[in-house]
Tab-separated table of C-alpha atoms in Angstrom:
chain	number	residue	atom	x	y	z
U	1	MET	CA	88.640	84.542	144.320
U	2	THR	CA	85.997	83.938	141.660
U	3	GLY	CA	86.528	86.333	138.828
U	4	GLU	CA	89.166	88.835	138.062
U	5	ILE	CA	89.397	91.936	140.241
U	6	GLN	CA	89.982	95.277	138.649
U	7	LEU	CA	90.107	98.869	139.824
U	8	HIS	CA	87.536	101.485	139.109
U	9	ALA	CA	88.744	105.062	139.564
U	10	HIS	CA	88.279	108.406	137.953
U	11	ILE	CA	91.051	110.937	138.394
U	12	SER	CA	90.958	114.318	136.769
U	13	ALA	CA	93.865	114.988	134.493
U	14	SER	CA	93.459	118.731	134.237
U	15	MET	CA	91.478	121.220	136.310
U	16	PRO	CA	90.437	119.452	139.531
U	17	GLU	CA	86.786	118.455	139.566
U	18	PRO	CA	84.908	116.551	142.254
U	19	LEU	CA	85.863	112.914	141.937
U	20	ASP	CA	83.152	110.945	140.172
U	21	ASP	CA	84.043	107.539	141.558
U	22	SER	CA	85.741	106.196	144.622
U	23	ILE	CA	88.309	103.489	144.629
U	24	PHE	CA	86.865	100.118	145.471
U	25	PRO	CA	87.002	96.550	144.197
U	26	VAL	CA	84.556	95.622	141.477
U	27	GLN	CA	84.142	92.582	139.299
U	28	SER	CA	85.550	92.344	135.827
U	29	ASN	CA	83.291	92.855	132.820
U	30	GLY	CA	83.178	89.121	132.292
U	31	GLU	CA	81.299	88.648	135.542
U	32	LYS	CA	79.413	91.905	135.680
U	33	HIS	CA	76.221	90.602	134.100
U	34	HIS	CA	76.114	87.567	136.384
U	35	ARG	CA	76.836	89.550	139.528
U	36	ASP	CA	74.278	92.287	138.762
U	37	LYS	CA	71.512	89.689	138.784
U	38	SER	CA	72.452	88.671	142.320
U	39	LYS	CA	72.881	92.192	143.699
U	40	LEU	CA	71.061	92.889	146.939
U	41	ALA	CA	67.936	95.040	146.452
U	42	ILE	CA	66.580	97.581	148.915
U	43	LEU	CA	63.908	95.424	150.573
U	44	PRO	CA	66.147	92.528	151.680
U	45	LEU	CA	68.809	95.106	152.660
U	46	VAL	CA	66.301	96.824	154.983
U	47	PHE	CA	65.719	93.573	156.847
U	48	LEU	CA	69.405	92.647	156.876
U	49	ILE	CA	70.169	95.991	158.562
U	50	TYR	CA	67.242	95.418	160.926
U	51	PHE	CA	68.732	92.109	162.003
U	52	GLU	CA	72.244	93.579	162.163
U	53	VAL	CA	70.950	96.036	164.758
U	54	SER	CA	67.915	94.618	166.477
U	55	GLY	CA	65.951	91.562	165.455
U	56	GLY	CA	63.054	92.629	167.648
U	57	PRO	CA	62.493	93.203	171.382
U	58	TYR	CA	64.010	89.850	172.391
U	59	GLY	CA	66.968	90.471	174.708
U	60	SER	CA	65.919	94.019	175.671
U	61	GLU	CA	64.052	93.014	178.849
U	62	GLN	CA	66.962	93.722	181.178
U	63	THR	CA	66.604	97.472	180.633
U	64	VAL	CA	63.485	97.265	182.819
U	65	GLN	CA	65.169	94.965	185.325
U	66	SER	CA	68.158	97.266	185.719
U	67	GLY	CA	66.412	100.642	185.629
U	68	GLY	CA	62.636	100.281	185.750
U	69	PRO	CA	60.017	101.171	183.106
U	70	LEU	CA	60.733	104.906	183.059
U	71	LEU	CA	64.442	104.560	182.369
U	72	ALA	CA	63.844	101.757	179.863
U	73	ILE	CA	61.348	103.840	177.891
U	74	LEU	CA	63.548	106.931	178.023
U	75	GLY	CA	66.505	104.863	176.896
U	76	PHE	CA	64.761	103.581	173.772
U	77	VAL	CA	63.374	107.057	173.010
U	78	VAL	CA	66.521	109.116	173.598
U	79	LEU	CA	69.330	106.788	172.566
U	80	PRO	CA	68.278	106.519	168.898
U	81	PHE	CA	68.681	110.314	168.614
U	82	VAL	CA	72.036	110.608	170.398
U	83	TRP	CA	73.531	107.373	169.083
U	84	SER	CA	71.662	105.498	166.345
U	85	ILE	CA	70.894	108.444	164.050
U	86	PRO	CA	74.469	109.838	164.054
U	87	GLU	CA	75.880	106.354	163.433
U	88	ALA	CA	73.400	105.740	160.616
U	89	LEU	CA	74.212	109.121	159.017
U	90	ILE	CA	77.935	108.396	159.111
U	91	THR	CA	77.296	104.968	157.588
U	92	ALA	CA	75.079	106.411	154.854
U	93	GLU	CA	77.638	109.029	153.811
U	94	LEU	CA	80.692	106.774	153.808
U	95	SER	CA	78.914	103.754	152.309
U	96	THR	CA	77.777	105.838	149.348
U	97	ALA	CA	81.139	107.594	148.938
U	98	LEU	CA	83.226	104.410	149.234
U	99	PRO	CA	80.843	101.529	148.454
U	100	GLY	CA	83.214	98.577	148.564
U	101	ASN	CA	83.272	95.336	150.533
U	102	GLY	CA	85.048	95.899	153.818
U	103	GLY	CA	83.123	99.053	154.719
U	104	PHE	CA	84.649	100.749	157.741
U	105	VAL	CA	88.023	99.088	157.068
U	106	LEU	CA	88.128	100.799	153.680
U	107	TRP	CA	87.132	104.144	155.219
U	108	THR	CA	89.741	104.002	157.977
U	109	ASP	CA	92.486	102.916	155.604
U	110	ARG	CA	91.663	105.858	153.345
U	111	ALA	CA	91.593	108.303	156.259
U	112	PHE	CA	94.539	107.144	158.383
U	113	GLY	CA	96.497	104.517	156.482
U	114	PRO	CA	96.869	100.728	156.578
U	115	PHE	CA	97.882	100.203	160.208
U	116	LEU	CA	94.738	101.742	161.675
U	117	GLY	CA	92.682	100.244	158.846
U	118	SER	CA	93.894	96.795	159.827
U	119	LEU	CA	93.341	97.459	163.535
U	120	MET	CA	89.813	98.636	162.790
U	121	GLY	CA	89.245	95.363	160.959
U	122	THR	CA	90.421	93.363	163.980
U	123	TRP	CA	88.250	95.263	166.442
U	124	LYS	CA	85.100	95.127	164.341
U	125	PHE	CA	85.534	91.527	163.209
U	126	LEU	CA	86.078	90.224	166.726
U	127	SER	CA	83.242	92.380	168.005
U	128	GLY	CA	80.978	90.884	165.348
U	129	ALA	CA	82.102	87.332	166.080
U	130	ILE	CA	81.518	87.844	169.800
U	131	ASN	CA	78.157	89.450	169.077
U	132	SER	CA	77.138	86.500	166.893
U	133	ALA	CA	77.868	84.150	169.756
U	134	ALA	CA	75.140	85.810	171.823
U	135	TYR	CA	72.402	84.586	169.486
U	136	PRO	CA	72.804	80.826	169.919
U	137	ALA	CA	73.026	81.514	173.666
U	138	LEU	CA	69.858	83.635	173.589
U	139	CYS	CA	68.101	81.010	171.500
U	140	ALA	CA	69.095	78.272	173.948
U	141	ASP	CA	67.815	80.358	176.886
U	142	TYR	CA	64.355	80.551	175.328
U	143	VAL	CA	64.199	76.893	174.307
U	144	ALA	CA	65.427	75.779	177.738
U	145	ARG	CA	62.293	77.281	179.291
U	146	ASN	CA	60.351	74.386	177.764
U	147	ILE	CA	63.144	71.807	177.477
U	148	PRO	CA	65.143	72.205	180.722
U	149	SER	CA	67.548	69.412	179.753
U	150	ILE	CA	69.385	71.689	177.295
U	151	SER	CA	69.911	74.479	179.824
U	152	SER	CA	73.438	73.325	180.668
U	153	GLY	CA	76.134	70.746	180.156
U	154	ALA	CA	76.668	68.561	177.108
U	155	PRO	CA	73.081	68.841	175.772
U	156	ARG	CA	73.414	72.633	175.597
U	157	ALA	CA	76.812	72.379	173.899
U	158	ILE	CA	75.419	69.946	171.304
U	159	ALA	CA	72.385	72.145	170.639
U	160	VAL	CA	74.480	75.302	170.190
U	161	THR	CA	76.983	73.514	167.926
U	162	ALA	CA	74.284	71.978	165.705
U	163	ALA	CA	72.467	75.297	165.402
U	164	THR	CA	75.674	77.121	164.467
U	165	ILE	CA	76.510	74.625	161.700
U	166	LEU	CA	73.018	74.672	160.191
U	167	LEU	CA	72.758	78.470	160.260
U	168	SER	CA	76.211	78.878	158.743
U	169	PHE	CA	75.211	76.612	155.876
U	170	LEU	CA	72.163	78.786	155.205
U	171	ASN	CA	74.511	81.785	154.989
U	172	TYR	CA	76.619	79.882	152.472
U	173	THR	CA	73.659	79.604	150.078
U	174	GLY	CA	73.767	83.285	149.159
U	175	LEU	CA	73.323	86.847	150.377
U	176	SER	CA	70.016	87.335	148.545
U	177	VAL	CA	68.706	84.138	150.134
U	178	VAL	CA	69.707	85.479	153.544
U	179	GLY	CA	68.076	88.842	152.810
U	180	TYR	CA	64.724	87.433	151.712
U	181	THR	CA	64.813	84.897	154.546
U	182	ALA	CA	65.254	87.843	156.922
U	183	MET	CA	61.994	89.335	155.650
U	184	GLY	CA	60.068	86.192	156.557
U	185	LEU	CA	61.845	85.845	159.895
U	186	CYS	CA	60.967	89.444	160.790
U	187	ALA	CA	57.274	88.924	160.086
U	188	ALA	CA	57.163	85.637	161.996
U	189	SER	CA	59.125	86.868	165.019
U	190	LEU	CA	57.228	90.176	165.439
U	191	SER	CA	53.697	88.835	164.899
U	192	PRO	CA	53.224	87.555	168.484
U	193	PHE	CA	54.135	91.023	169.791
U	194	PHE	CA	51.394	92.592	167.666
U	195	ILE	CA	48.857	90.085	169.016
U	196	MET	CA	49.997	90.569	172.632
U	197	SER	CA	49.935	94.370	172.317
U	198	ALA	CA	46.410	94.400	170.868
U	199	ALA	CA	45.123	92.020	173.552
U	200	ALA	CA	46.668	94.088	176.355
U	201	LEU	CA	45.108	97.432	175.392
U	202	PRO	CA	42.072	97.130	177.741
U	203	ARG	CA	44.295	96.497	180.764
U	204	LEU	CA	46.804	99.339	180.346
U	205	HIS	CA	47.686	101.515	183.351
U	206	PRO	CA	49.995	104.261	182.015
U	207	ARG	CA	50.970	105.389	185.528
U	208	ARG	CA	53.211	102.313	185.700
U	209	TRP	CA	55.475	103.909	183.093
U	210	GLY	CA	56.835	106.185	185.835
U	211	GLY	CA	58.340	103.337	187.869
U	212	VAL	CA	62.070	103.361	188.607
U	213	ALA	CA	64.116	100.476	190.033
U	214	GLU	CA	65.424	101.016	193.560
U	215	ASN	CA	68.751	99.282	192.958
U	216	LYS	CA	69.818	100.447	189.523
U	217	ASP	CA	72.472	98.531	187.630
U	218	TRP	CA	73.834	101.218	185.329
U	219	SER	CA	76.373	98.979	183.663
U	220	LEU	CA	73.757	96.371	182.723
U	221	TYR	CA	71.287	99.085	181.704
U	222	LEU	CA	73.662	100.925	179.365
U	223	ASN	CA	75.215	97.761	177.927
U	224	THR	CA	71.786	96.283	177.179
U	225	LEU	CA	70.616	99.499	175.500
U	226	PHE	CA	73.835	99.805	173.536
U	227	TRP	CA	73.789	96.179	172.434
U	228	ASN	CA	70.217	96.527	171.198
U	229	LEU	CA	70.861	99.742	169.221
U	230	ASN	CA	74.341	99.437	167.725
U	231	PHE	CA	75.925	97.838	164.632
U	232	TRP	CA	74.247	100.208	162.140
U	233	ASP	CA	77.493	100.264	160.162
U	234	ASN	CA	77.851	96.490	159.846
U	235	ALA	CA	75.972	96.279	156.555
U	236	SER	CA	78.623	98.559	155.020
U	237	THR	CA	80.993	95.589	154.818
U	238	LEU	CA	78.886	94.128	152.006
U	239	ALA	CA	78.255	97.397	150.157
U	240	GLY	CA	79.944	95.925	147.087
U	241	GLU	CA	77.099	93.384	146.861
U	242	VAL	CA	74.294	95.982	146.959
U	243	ASP	CA	72.425	97.165	143.884
U	244	ARG	CA	73.078	100.925	143.381
U	245	PRO	CA	74.443	101.429	146.917
U	246	GLN	CA	74.602	105.228	146.565
U	247	ARG	CA	70.808	105.300	146.361
U	248	THR	CA	69.887	102.150	148.229
U	249	PHE	CA	71.843	102.521	151.489
U	250	PRO	CA	70.352	105.803	152.810
U	251	ARG	CA	66.795	104.613	152.130
U	252	ALA	CA	67.402	101.210	153.677
U	253	LEU	CA	68.935	102.760	156.795
U	254	LEU	CA	65.941	105.070	157.267
U	255	ALA	CA	63.390	102.294	156.819
U	256	SER	CA	65.181	99.881	159.129
U	257	GLY	CA	65.574	102.637	161.742
U	258	LEU	CA	61.822	103.264	161.864
U	259	LEU	CA	61.104	99.533	162.038
U	260	THR	CA	63.640	99.019	164.831
U	261	SER	CA	62.294	101.864	166.997
U	262	ALA	CA	58.693	100.662	166.681
U	263	ALA	CA	59.673	97.055	167.440
U	264	TYR	CA	61.255	98.100	170.746
U	265	LEU	CA	58.877	100.778	171.974
U	266	VAL	CA	55.428	99.304	171.280
U	267	PRO	CA	55.772	96.090	173.337
U	268	LEU	CA	57.782	97.897	176.038
U	269	LEU	CA	55.045	100.507	176.520
U	270	VAL	CA	52.282	97.915	176.431
U	271	VAL	CA	53.736	95.288	178.757
U	272	THR	CA	55.073	97.690	181.395
U	273	ALA	CA	51.629	99.329	181.575
U	274	ALA	CA	49.629	96.083	181.473
U	275	LEU	CA	51.492	93.931	184.007
U	276	ASP	CA	52.297	94.696	187.630
U	277	VAL	CA	55.253	92.385	188.262
U	278	PRO	CA	58.559	92.852	190.103
U	279	TYR	CA	61.252	94.421	187.963
U	280	SER	CA	63.485	91.469	188.806
U	281	SER	CA	61.175	89.323	186.642
U	282	TRP	CA	62.320	91.204	183.550
U	283	ASP	CA	65.133	88.843	182.645
U	284	ASP	CA	66.018	87.498	179.206
U	285	GLY	CA	62.918	85.749	177.888
U	286	PHE	CA	60.400	87.645	180.017
U	287	TYR	CA	58.384	88.763	176.996
U	288	ALA	CA	57.386	85.122	176.494
U	289	ASP	CA	56.152	84.964	180.097
U	290	ALA	CA	54.285	88.234	179.552
U	291	ALA	CA	52.573	86.801	176.477
U	292	GLY	CA	51.439	83.831	178.588
U	293	MET	CA	50.037	86.134	181.289
U	294	ILE	CA	48.158	88.318	178.795
U	295	CYS	CA	46.915	85.815	176.199
U	296	GLY	CA	47.660	82.320	177.469
U	297	GLN	CA	50.224	79.597	177.034
U	298	TRP	CA	49.657	79.315	173.283
U	299	LEU	CA	51.080	82.808	172.696
U	300	LYS	CA	53.917	82.147	175.111
U	301	TYR	CA	55.004	79.192	172.988
U	302	TRP	CA	54.614	81.252	169.826
U	303	MET	CA	56.744	83.996	171.367
U	304	GLU	CA	59.456	81.485	172.197
U	305	VAL	CA	59.402	80.223	168.624
U	306	GLY	CA	59.629	83.853	167.507
U	307	ALA	CA	62.701	84.333	169.698
U	308	VAL	CA	64.376	81.398	168.000
U	309	LEU	CA	63.511	82.812	164.561
U	310	SER	CA	64.814	86.228	165.586
U	311	ALA	CA	68.067	84.670	166.748
U	312	VAL	CA	68.355	82.963	163.361
U	313	GLY	CA	67.983	86.295	161.574
U	314	LEU	CA	70.449	88.026	163.886
U	315	TYR	CA	73.028	85.328	163.377
U	316	GLU	CA	72.626	85.292	159.599
U	317	ALA	CA	72.970	89.059	159.271
U	318	GLN	CA	76.021	89.245	161.524
U	319	LEU	CA	77.719	86.291	159.857
U	320	SER	CA	77.203	87.867	156.415
U	321	SER	CA	78.780	91.090	157.635
U	322	SER	CA	81.782	89.322	159.185
U	323	ALA	CA	82.409	87.100	156.158
U	324	PHE	CA	82.277	89.970	153.666
U	325	GLN	CA	84.497	92.050	155.944
U	326	LEU	CA	87.177	89.358	155.691
U	327	LEU	CA	86.685	89.274	151.918
U	328	GLY	CA	87.098	93.052	151.731
U	329	MET	CA	90.219	92.968	153.900
U	330	ALA	CA	91.690	90.287	151.640
U	331	ASP	CA	90.914	92.394	148.556
U	332	LEU	CA	92.724	95.300	150.239
U	333	ALA	CA	95.704	93.022	151.013
U	334	PHE	CA	95.312	93.301	154.787
U	335	LEU	CA	94.772	89.536	154.862
U	336	PRO	CA	95.919	86.687	152.574
U	337	LYS	CA	94.248	86.296	149.213
U	338	PHE	CA	92.638	82.937	150.018
U	339	LEU	CA	90.227	84.677	152.416
U	340	ALA	CA	88.561	86.265	149.382
U	341	LEU	CA	87.670	82.890	147.832
U	342	ARG	CA	84.034	82.597	146.804
U	343	SER	CA	81.823	79.571	146.327
U	344	LYS	CA	81.457	78.504	142.697
U	345	TRP	CA	77.773	77.695	143.244
U	346	PHE	CA	76.560	80.578	145.414
U	347	ASP	CA	79.266	83.261	144.993
U	348	THR	CA	79.545	83.594	148.776
U	349	PRO	CA	82.852	84.059	150.670
U	350	TRP	CA	82.941	80.527	152.023
U	351	VAL	CA	86.343	80.788	153.730
U	352	GLY	CA	85.176	83.865	155.630
U	353	ILE	CA	81.974	82.064	156.616
U	354	VAL	CA	83.892	79.055	157.955
U	355	ILE	CA	86.402	81.144	159.940
U	356	SER	CA	83.716	83.431	161.369
U	357	SER	CA	81.556	80.458	162.343
U	358	LEU	CA	84.404	78.666	164.121
U	359	ILE	CA	85.323	81.763	166.156
U	360	THR	CA	81.669	82.348	167.011
U	361	LEU	CA	81.225	78.746	168.098
U	362	GLY	CA	84.255	78.941	170.367
U	363	ILE	CA	82.851	82.023	172.097
U	364	SER	CA	79.271	80.712	172.359
U	365	PHE	CA	79.879	79.031	175.680
U	366	LEU	CA	80.652	82.231	177.591
U	367	SER	CA	77.906	83.782	179.724
U	368	PHE	CA	75.454	86.074	177.942
U	369	ASP	CA	76.454	89.150	179.988
U	370	ASP	CA	80.170	88.601	179.312
U	371	ILE	CA	79.438	88.313	175.599
U	372	ILE	CA	77.548	91.628	175.526
U	373	SER	CA	80.188	93.528	177.541
U	374	SER	CA	83.164	92.296	175.503
U	375	SER	CA	81.378	92.922	172.198
U	376	ASN	CA	80.377	96.433	173.266
U	377	PHE	CA	83.899	97.377	174.328
U	378	LEU	CA	85.558	96.272	171.100
U	379	TYR	CA	82.778	97.843	169.093
U	380	GLY	CA	83.245	101.083	171.032
U	381	LEU	CA	86.940	101.181	170.167
U	382	GLY	CA	86.105	100.649	166.514
U	383	MET	CA	83.341	103.262	166.499
U	384	LEU	CA	85.581	105.941	168.024
U	385	LEU	CA	88.058	105.290	165.237
U	386	GLU	CA	85.252	105.249	162.650
U	387	ILE	CA	83.959	108.632	163.838
U	388	ALA	CA	87.485	110.007	163.626
U	389	ALA	CA	87.814	108.615	160.073
U	390	PHE	CA	84.523	110.249	159.075
U	391	LEU	CA	85.709	113.666	160.271
U	392	GLN	CA	89.184	113.162	158.798
U	393	LEU	CA	87.805	112.314	155.349
U	394	ARG	CA	85.624	115.433	155.415
U	395	ARG	CA	88.726	117.478	156.206
U	396	LYS	CA	91.206	115.587	154.027
U	397	GLU	CA	89.027	114.982	150.950
U	398	PRO	CA	86.311	117.654	150.786
U	399	ARG	CA	85.959	117.114	147.008
U	400	LEU	CA	85.308	113.377	147.267
U	401	LYS	CA	81.953	112.660	145.633
U	402	ARG	CA	79.396	111.874	148.329
U	403	PRO	CA	76.027	110.857	146.805
U	404	PHE	CA	74.576	111.138	150.306
U	405	ARG	CA	76.108	113.894	152.402
U	406	VAL	CA	75.282	114.779	156.005
U	407	PRO	CA	74.092	118.393	155.531
U	408	LEU	CA	76.306	119.979	158.172
U	409	PRO	CA	79.546	122.004	158.083
U	410	MET	CA	82.564	120.752	160.003
U	411	PRO	CA	81.645	122.437	163.351
U	412	GLY	CA	78.182	120.865	163.117
U	413	LEU	CA	79.679	117.453	162.330
U	414	ILE	CA	81.974	117.696	165.349
U	415	PHE	CA	78.994	118.514	167.559
U	416	MET	CA	76.984	115.650	166.015
U	417	CYS	CA	79.818	113.237	166.786
U	418	PHE	CA	80.554	114.540	170.293
U	419	VAL	CA	77.514	113.069	172.052
U	420	PRO	CA	77.839	109.513	170.659
U	421	SER	CA	81.582	109.621	171.363
U	422	ALA	CA	80.918	110.629	174.971
U	423	PHE	CA	78.329	107.852	175.261
U	424	LEU	CA	80.826	105.323	173.896
U	425	ILE	CA	83.434	106.371	176.427
U	426	LEU	CA	80.876	106.140	179.253
U	427	VAL	CA	79.819	102.615	178.288
U	428	MET	CA	83.449	101.514	177.973
U	429	ALA	CA	84.402	103.089	181.314
U	430	LEU	CA	81.755	101.004	183.100
U	431	ALA	CA	83.316	97.744	181.905
U	432	GLY	CA	84.900	95.426	184.461
U	433	TRP	CA	88.550	94.465	184.675
U	434	LYS	CA	87.931	91.219	182.790
U	435	VAL	CA	86.571	93.127	179.769
U	436	PHE	CA	89.501	95.568	179.896
U	437	ALA	CA	91.956	92.684	179.985
U	438	ILE	CA	90.306	90.775	177.139
U	439	SER	CA	89.969	93.869	174.942
U	440	GLY	CA	93.547	94.972	175.637
U	441	GLY	CA	94.859	91.529	174.757
U	442	LEU	CA	92.851	91.420	171.531
U	443	THR	CA	94.091	94.889	170.584
U	444	VAL	CA	97.685	93.733	171.028
U	445	LEU	CA	96.803	90.709	168.896
U	446	GLY	CA	95.427	93.030	166.195
U	447	CYS	CA	98.639	95.084	166.144
U	448	ALA	CA	100.731	91.931	165.958
U	449	LEU	CA	98.561	90.627	163.111
U	450	TYR	CA	99.261	93.731	161.014
U	451	PHE	CA	103.033	93.482	161.389
U	452	PHE	CA	102.953	89.731	160.812
U	453	MET	CA	101.011	90.235	157.577
U	454	GLU	CA	103.536	92.870	156.485
U	455	LEU	CA	106.347	90.395	157.173
U	456	CYS	CA	104.547	87.730	155.123
U	457	LYS	CA	104.250	90.188	152.224
U	458	ARG	CA	107.956	91.029	152.288
U	459	LYS	CA	109.073	87.429	152.603
U	460	GLY	CA	106.499	86.002	150.205
U	461	PHE	CA	105.178	83.538	152.785
U	462	LEU	CA	101.570	84.035	151.664
U	463	LYS	CA	99.854	85.339	148.550
U	464	PHE	CA	98.165	88.726	148.780
U	465	SER	CA	95.954	90.622	146.360
U	466	ALA	CA	97.799	93.179	144.246
U	467	LEU	CA	94.781	95.417	144.678
U	468	GLY	CA	95.960	96.841	147.987
U	469	GLU	CA	99.146	98.315	146.553
U	470	LYS	CA	97.325	99.718	143.520
U	471	LEU	CA	94.708	101.276	145.760
U	472	GLY	CA	97.424	103.000	147.746
U	473	GLU	CA	98.960	104.447	144.608
U	474	LEU	CA	95.624	105.668	143.245
U	475	GLU	CA	94.583	107.131	146.595
U	476	GLU	CA	97.850	109.082	146.627
U	477	ASP	CA	97.092	110.372	143.109
U	478	GLU	CA	93.575	111.345	144.193
U	479	GLY	CA	94.974	113.167	147.199
U	480	LYS	CA	97.218	115.199	144.910
U	481	ALA	CA	94.234	115.955	142.654
U	482	ASN	CA	92.186	117.117	145.646
U	483	ASP	CA	95.004	119.380	146.844
U	484	ALA	CA	95.567	120.916	143.420
């Protein structure tokens, strides 16, 4: 890995005081000046989080198809309060208390030890890789509306492969480049929705908001909602690359949350009230058809270009998160040291980018619905463990310095976490046998990976960072200081 890794910890030697710093990897003094210049500022972080979670209304159409306008609107109004806000609050507190690359892996390791930390890493990484694979597929669905030849077969495979390679190279050029690119992609991909919404105002019929689908598909409805409103914690995996994360993360999460809610609700309210079409028409890509009906073919084409740009932003944000997660896991000695290698030119984790891209490409040829369901299930497993880690760290380390702290006592935190946990379990229970089988097999693979890595450490088969062992020792010392 470029640069020497050192530990940064503050442990009281006398009367126990609240710990000033958490344990996380930082760069040596020799690289500090260089790295500070490339730290991620708040504005690009806002748009990276936005693309981690949403990327705009593209892909949300099936909430109307599966439940009708009323349930779709209620879903995007209610779910942010029962799911997105609690997840964002947990992310804000833990990202500011333990702001190191690896994010939720670091939190779980600190709360429950290395086995569950490693398993969390497997669940979240595979969930992210599967989730990334949805974006080339979504992009191809939109493009195929105008170029039918790439809708299937070899042309589709070539298009998806070429897009994956090009987008992965963009990610390689640097996190700040990705962040500022996300700002431009957001503006370009949302602009046709603003135009369509303004043009549709004279033809609104609000009574249409009360429509409900006769044959509701609850599994599709909940999975589509969940897929469009999750992954708030993904940006935590690159917290070590953020400028002043203790201050930046809470503000960026709030700003991206407001942007995400507006991006979903405004076009949903406008189009459902302006157009009287069968709910079955609301399939992936329907917003482009709606733009054509309201403003003409020119806006339909613009909307389809916007969908492609949104997919680019979604892919870039998710790939950054996955690559830096692997880097963080290598720094913590969950994975071999070579996975923490950075590019000499761009300081990006190039090995993590290559591995994440290859896994994503292999999954890209599954159906879109299968991708969403499998990603949601693995993500649900990881989130249940993350919620448990959040509560455990509050109980286990009450004196840990938390620059942002959810202002609730333990009973309030349990209540806050109960509703999203119940929602997670509901979404997971609606999964089909294929999703259960795939997720169970990947969980077994994650357990086997942990024990295999432990064997490699004992036998010296692979090189691992010494940081993991030192972190364990210092965490034990901090635990003693907290108990004193």
